[in-house]
mmCIF file of C-alpha atoms and ligand atoms in Angstrom:
data_model
loop_
_atom_site.group_PDB
_atom_site.id
_atom_site.type_symbol
_atom_site.label_atom_id
_atom_site.label_comp_id
_atom_site.label_asym_id
_atom_site.label_seq_id
_atom_site.Cartn_x
_atom_site.Cartn_y
_atom_site.Cartn_z
ATOM 1 C CA MET A 107 -33.034 -8.429 -4.777
ATOM 2 C CA THR A 108 -31.689 -12.061 -6.118
ATOM 3 C CA ILE A 109 -28.666 -12.093 -7.168
ATOM 4 C CA ASN A 110 -27.938 -15.131 -10.152
ATOM 5 C CA HIS A 111 -24.147 -14.803 -10.747
ATOM 6 C CA HIS A 112 -21.265 -15.204 -8.003
ATOM 7 C CA PRO A 113 -17.525 -14.966 -8.532
ATOM 8 C CA SER A 114 -16.077 -18.652 -8.577
ATOM 9 C CA GLY A 115 -14.853 -20.822 -5.707
ATOM 10 C CA GLU A 116 -11.309 -20.176 -6.649
ATOM 11 C CA THR A 117 -12.004 -17.094 -6.928
ATOM 12 C CA LEU A 118 -13.802 -16.635 -3.355
ATOM 13 C CA LEU A 119 -10.795 -18.729 -1.993
ATOM 14 C CA ARG A 120 -8.388 -16.712 -3.314
ATOM 15 C CA PHE A 121 -10.037 -13.643 -1.838
ATOM 16 C CA ALA A 122 -10.252 -14.809 1.225
ATOM 17 C CA ALA A 123 -6.158 -15.622 1.016
ATOM 18 C CA GLY A 124 -5.343 -12.261 -0.007
ATOM 19 C CA THR A 125 -3.888 -13.432 -3.013
ATOM 20 C CA LEU A 126 -6.204 -11.638 -5.298
ATOM 21 C CA PRO A 127 -4.496 -8.366 -7.283
ATOM 22 C CA ALA A 128 -6.034 -5.212 -6.483
ATOM 23 C CA GLY A 129 -8.605 -4.543 -9.346
ATOM 24 C CA PRO A 130 -10.050 -7.754 -9.468
ATOM 25 C CA ARG A 131 -10.071 -7.929 -5.368
ATOM 26 C CA LEU A 132 -12.229 -4.560 -4.795
ATOM 27 C CA ILE A 133 -14.765 -5.892 -7.703
ATOM 28 C CA VAL A 134 -14.662 -8.940 -5.338
ATOM 29 C CA ALA A 135 -15.350 -6.647 -2.590
ATOM 30 C CA VAL A 136 -17.977 -4.915 -3.725
ATOM 31 C CA HIS A 137 -19.667 -8.881 -4.674
ATOM 32 C CA VAL A 138 -19.118 -9.705 -1.411
ATOM 33 C CA GLY A 139 -20.774 -6.662 0.236
ATOM 34 C CA GLY A 140 -23.999 -6.765 -1.543
ATOM 35 C CA CYS A 141 -23.885 -10.915 -1.463
ATOM 36 C CA PRO A 142 -24.698 -12.872 2.058
ATOM 37 C CA ALA A 143 -23.935 -16.165 0.167
ATOM 38 C CA CYS A 144 -20.372 -14.896 -0.676
ATOM 39 C CA ARG A 145 -19.738 -13.885 2.463
ATOM 40 C CA ARG A 146 -20.498 -16.912 4.629
ATOM 41 C CA GLN A 147 -18.500 -18.603 1.952
ATOM 42 C CA VAL A 148 -14.965 -16.488 2.595
ATOM 43 C CA ALA A 149 -16.226 -16.330 6.293
ATOM 44 C CA ALA A 150 -15.976 -20.150 6.178
ATOM 45 C CA PHE A 151 -12.646 -20.111 3.905
ATOM 46 C CA GLU A 152 -11.044 -17.412 6.458
ATOM 47 C CA ALA A 153 -12.423 -19.753 9.080
ATOM 48 C CA ILE A 154 -10.010 -22.850 7.281
ATOM 49 C CA GLY A 155 -7.296 -20.617 7.116
ATOM 50 C CA GLY A 156 -6.905 -19.777 10.648
ATOM 51 C CA ALA A 157 -7.785 -23.411 11.770
ATOM 52 C CA LEU A 158 -4.940 -24.307 9.833
ATOM 53 C CA LEU A 159 -2.497 -21.901 11.245
ATOM 54 C CA ASP A 160 -4.087 -22.335 14.458
ATOM 55 C CA ALA A 161 -3.314 -26.280 13.840
ATOM 56 C CA GLY A 162 0.663 -24.954 13.586
ATOM 57 C CA GLU A 163 1.562 -27.097 10.538
ATOM 58 C CA PRO A 164 1.739 -25.070 6.847
ATOM 59 C CA VAL A 165 -0.914 -27.138 5.232
ATOM 60 C CA GLY A 166 -1.200 -25.481 1.590
ATOM 61 C CA MET A 167 -0.524 -22.422 2.776
ATOM 62 C CA ALA A 168 2.313 -20.149 2.314
ATOM 63 C CA SER A 169 4.149 -19.301 5.628
ATOM 64 C CA ASP A 170 3.867 -15.881 5.176
ATOM 65 C CA ALA A 171 -0.076 -16.089 5.014
ATOM 66 C CA LEU A 172 -1.300 -14.810 8.286
ATOM 67 C CA GLU A 173 1.143 -11.741 7.465
ATOM 68 C CA ARG A 174 -0.572 -11.558 4.144
ATOM 69 C CA MET A 175 -4.163 -11.916 5.501
ATOM 70 C CA MET A 176 -3.399 -9.389 7.848
ATOM 71 C CA ALA A 177 -2.029 -7.150 5.088
ATOM 72 C CA ARG A 178 -4.984 -7.778 3.050
ATOM 73 C CA ILE A 179 -7.854 -6.624 6.483
ATOM 74 C CA ASP A 180 -5.569 -3.168 6.656
ATOM 75 C CA ARG A 181 -6.076 -3.151 2.717
ATOM 76 C CA GLU A 182 -9.353 -3.776 2.415
ATOM 77 C CA PRO A 183 -11.439 -1.140 0.545
ATOM 78 C CA GLY A 184 -13.894 0.979 2.649
ATOM 79 C CA ARG A 185 -11.385 -0.008 5.643
ATOM 80 C CA PRO A 186 -8.447 2.674 5.180
ATOM 81 C CA GLN A 187 -6.287 2.490 8.248
ATOM 82 C CA GLY A 188 -3.258 3.992 9.765
ATOM 83 C CA ALA A 189 -1.248 6.422 6.726
ATOM 84 C CA ALA A 190 -3.879 4.941 3.980
ATOM 85 C CA ALA A 191 -6.914 6.975 5.437
ATOM 86 C CA ALA A 192 -4.721 10.578 5.591
ATOM 87 C CA ILE A 193 -5.063 10.156 1.694
ATOM 88 C CA ARG A 194 -7.857 11.096 0.584
ATOM 89 C CA LEU A 195 -8.024 10.494 -3.479
ATOM 90 C CA PRO A 196 -10.320 12.767 -5.369
ATOM 91 C CA ARG A 197 -13.659 11.783 -6.350
ATOM 92 C CA ALA A 198 -15.959 13.029 -8.739
ATOM 93 C CA GLU A 199 -19.752 13.583 -8.467
ATOM 94 C CA LEU A 200 -21.005 10.900 -10.513
ATOM 95 C CA GLY A 201 -24.574 11.200 -10.010
ATOM 96 C CA ILE A 202 -24.760 7.453 -8.559
ATOM 97 C CA ALA A 203 -24.448 5.907 -4.949
ATOM 98 C CA LEU A 204 -21.215 4.214 -5.199
ATOM 99 C CA PRO A 205 -21.305 0.711 -2.688
ATOM 100 C CA GLU A 206 -19.257 0.753 0.164
ATOM 101 C CA ALA A 207 -16.255 -1.253 -0.592
ATOM 102 C CA MET A 208 -15.264 1.883 -2.436
ATOM 103 C CA ASP A 209 -15.421 4.247 -0.049
ATOM 104 C CA ALA A 210 -11.447 4.487 -0.128
ATOM 105 C CA CYS A 211 -11.058 4.720 -4.033
ATOM 106 C CA GLY A 212 -10.694 7.671 -6.625
ATOM 107 C CA ILE A 213 -12.929 8.377 -8.635
ATOM 108 C CA GLY A 214 -12.635 10.250 -12.099
ATOM 109 C CA PRO A 215 -15.976 12.455 -13.688
ATOM 110 C CA TRP A 216 -17.478 11.177 -16.712
ATOM 111 C CA ARG A 217 -15.504 10.899 -20.041
ATOM 112 C CA TRP A 218 -17.636 10.704 -23.217
ATOM 113 C CA LEU A 219 -15.908 7.267 -24.928
ATOM 114 C CA GLY A 220 -18.641 7.063 -27.650
ATOM 115 C CA PRO A 221 -22.039 7.416 -28.395
ATOM 116 C CA GLY A 222 -24.136 6.410 -25.241
ATOM 117 C CA LEU A 223 -20.764 5.017 -23.959
ATOM 118 C CA ARG A 224 -18.958 6.927 -20.647
ATOM 119 C CA TRP A 225 -16.391 5.611 -18.529
ATOM 120 C CA SER A 226 -14.746 7.322 -15.455
ATOM 121 C CA ARG A 227 -11.403 5.648 -14.073
ATOM 122 C CA VAL A 228 -11.287 3.981 -10.778
ATOM 123 C CA THR A 229 -8.250 4.597 -8.411
ATOM 124 C CA VAL A 230 -7.553 2.020 -5.635
ATOM 125 C CA GLN A 231 -5.908 3.085 -2.386
ATOM 126 C CA GLY A 232 -2.381 1.732 -2.590
ATOM 127 C CA ALA A 233 -2.396 0.087 -5.906
ATOM 128 C CA PRO A 234 -2.408 2.732 -8.429
ATOM 129 C CA GLU A 235 -1.567 0.451 -11.537
ATOM 130 C CA ALA A 236 -4.674 -1.555 -10.795
ATOM 131 C CA ASN A 237 -7.084 -1.486 -13.892
ATOM 132 C CA VAL A 238 -10.715 -0.182 -12.535
ATOM 133 C CA MET A 239 -12.857 1.617 -14.633
ATOM 134 C CA LEU A 240 -17.060 2.164 -13.736
ATOM 135 C CA LEU A 241 -19.018 2.157 -18.064
ATOM 136 C CA ARG A 242 -22.204 3.669 -18.049
ATOM 137 C CA VAL A 243 -23.833 2.641 -21.569
ATOM 138 C CA ALA A 244 -26.897 3.522 -22.843
ATOM 139 C CA ALA A 245 -30.020 1.101 -23.071
ATOM 140 C CA GLY A 246 -30.579 -1.409 -26.000
ATOM 141 C CA LYS A 247 -25.941 -0.626 -26.500
ATOM 142 C CA THR A 248 -23.365 -2.935 -27.038
ATOM 143 C CA LEU A 249 -21.096 -2.828 -24.435
ATOM 144 C CA PRO A 250 -17.198 -2.148 -26.019
ATOM 145 C CA GLU A 251 -15.696 -4.777 -28.015
ATOM 146 C CA HIS A 252 -12.255 -6.828 -26.141
ATOM 147 C CA THR A 253 -10.063 -9.798 -26.319
ATOM 148 C CA HIS A 254 -8.056 -10.328 -22.826
ATOM 149 C CA SER A 255 -5.410 -13.005 -21.304
ATOM 150 C CA GLY A 256 -6.878 -12.577 -18.228
ATOM 151 C CA SER A 257 -10.376 -13.261 -15.846
ATOM 152 C CA GLU A 258 -12.389 -9.722 -16.401
ATOM 153 C CA PHE A 259 -14.496 -9.335 -13.517
ATOM 154 C CA THR A 260 -17.857 -6.910 -13.731
ATOM 155 C CA GLN A 261 -20.073 -5.989 -11.212
ATOM 156 C CA VAL A 262 -23.887 -4.141 -12.421
ATOM 157 C CA LEU A 263 -24.107 -1.556 -10.105
ATOM 158 C CA LYS A 264 -27.568 -0.365 -11.598
ATOM 159 C CA GLY A 265 -29.570 -1.193 -14.726
ATOM 160 C CA SER A 266 -29.201 -4.968 -16.212
ATOM 161 C CA PHE A 267 -27.295 -6.624 -19.728
ATOM 162 C CA SER A 268 -27.565 -9.939 -21.182
ATOM 163 C CA ASP A 269 -24.935 -11.905 -23.081
ATOM 164 C CA ALA A 270 -25.426 -15.174 -24.421
ATOM 165 C CA ARG A 271 -25.018 -16.695 -20.360
ATOM 166 C CA GLY A 272 -27.823 -15.176 -19.410
ATOM 167 C CA ARG A 273 -29.353 -11.794 -17.657
ATOM 168 C CA TYR A 274 -26.765 -9.999 -14.875
ATOM 169 C CA LEU A 275 -28.377 -7.441 -12.940
ATOM 170 C CA PRO A 276 -27.660 -5.161 -9.933
ATOM 171 C CA GLY A 277 -25.784 -7.576 -7.198
ATOM 172 C CA ASP A 278 -24.700 -9.778 -9.890
ATOM 173 C CA MET A 279 -21.063 -10.200 -10.789
ATOM 174 C CA ASP A 280 -19.863 -11.443 -14.524
ATOM 175 C CA GLU A 281 -16.400 -13.613 -14.064
ATOM 176 C CA ALA A 282 -15.406 -13.777 -17.420
ATOM 177 C CA ASP A 283 -11.578 -16.054 -18.562
ATOM 178 C CA ALA A 284 -9.979 -15.229 -22.158
ATOM 179 C CA GLU A 285 -11.959 -18.494 -23.071
ATOM 180 C CA VAL A 286 -15.371 -16.425 -23.112
ATOM 181 C CA ASP A 287 -16.356 -14.399 -26.269
ATOM 182 C CA HIS A 288 -18.755 -12.010 -24.877
ATOM 183 C CA THR A 289 -20.888 -9.551 -26.437
ATOM 184 C CA PRO A 290 -22.738 -7.751 -23.603
ATOM 185 C CA VAL A 291 -25.725 -6.089 -24.584
ATOM 186 C CA VAL A 292 -27.368 -3.670 -22.061
ATOM 187 C CA ASP A 293 -31.126 -4.753 -21.752
ATOM 188 C CA ALA A 294 -33.401 -2.164 -23.737
ATOM 189 C CA ASP A 295 -35.275 -0.445 -20.237
ATOM 190 C CA GLY A 296 -32.515 1.531 -19.086
ATOM 191 C CA GLU A 297 -28.702 2.520 -19.033
ATOM 192 C CA CYS A 298 -26.850 0.156 -17.262
ATOM 193 C CA ILE A 299 -24.052 1.313 -14.662
ATOM 194 C CA CYS A 300 -21.300 -1.840 -14.220
ATOM 195 C CA VAL A 301 -17.460 -1.412 -12.107
ATOM 196 C CA ALA A 302 -14.940 -3.749 -13.121
ATOM 197 C CA ALA A 303 -10.852 -4.701 -13.529
ATOM 198 C CA ILE A 304 -9.161 -7.610 -15.154
ATOM 199 C CA ASP A 305 -6.460 -9.600 -14.129
ATOM 200 C CA GLY A 306 -4.167 -9.823 -17.083
ATOM 201 C CA GLN A 307 -4.209 -7.661 -20.416
ATOM 202 C CA MET A 308 -7.333 -6.396 -22.223
ATOM 203 C CA LYS A 309 -6.665 -5.476 -25.609
ATOM 204 C CA LEU A 310 -10.240 -4.028 -27.399
ATOM 205 C CA THR A 311 -10.919 -3.998 -30.909
ATOM 206 C CA GLY A 312 -13.043 -2.594 -32.865
ATOM 207 C CA PHE A 313 -13.446 1.572 -33.696
ATOM 208 C CA VAL A 314 -14.739 2.162 -30.011
ATOM 209 C CA GLY A 315 -12.106 -0.095 -28.504
ATOM 210 C CA ARG A 316 -8.976 1.548 -30.035
ATOM 211 C CA VAL A 317 -10.410 5.240 -29.623
ATOM 212 C CA VAL A 318 -10.649 3.677 -25.871
ATOM 213 C CA GLN A 319 -7.401 1.940 -25.530
ATOM 214 C CA ARG A 320 -5.696 5.945 -25.801
ATOM 215 C CA PHE A 321 -6.993 6.245 -22.800
ATOM 216 C CA VAL A 322 -7.167 3.572 -20.737
ATOM 217 C CA SER A 323 -4.575 1.661 -19.617
ATOM 218 C CA PHE A 324 -6.016 -2.000 -19.884
HETATM 219 ZN ZN1 LIG B 615 -22.261 -14.082 -4.663
#
């Protein structure tokens, strides 16, 4: 599997430092779980962070960086520990294999969103406020039109979509900031399933968007 679209360097650094909010952190964890190049990059950032801590010089890192990093490891998706391990969130059977990073997540059933469009609510262990969803879009359909104030993170699990910036296949992550005006269209050869989160507020527009807005807390 060739991966062509990766998180930005800044996002990987925030992931390594444990400063990404829970929703985007899950999407990046799914990507990193399937992308050796990004895994190496994250390991390098963590090694730099560790070396800075070893040197005892709080250069560019907050004094509680180690504590936060350990907390992140405790919270890392797919690695439930301590009290969190006892909580089993409900998981609907969606008929697809979900990545290991989502093992500790709650998964809602597929819900109708519009013609050829379904979504499922993903609950992040320990972060009920995180806005994460699985989207299932039929071949040839356009993803719901929307604008957002923060970055949007979309990881392709199955099928593919394309927009002005290229084609996104399984393993690819699309990181779109508020500046990106994108209308992704699912490729004609099959349905596309993505897991998506936003870092900021999303406002869905258009008819489908207004329907979605009633169900999704984005
Ligand atoms: Zn990558």
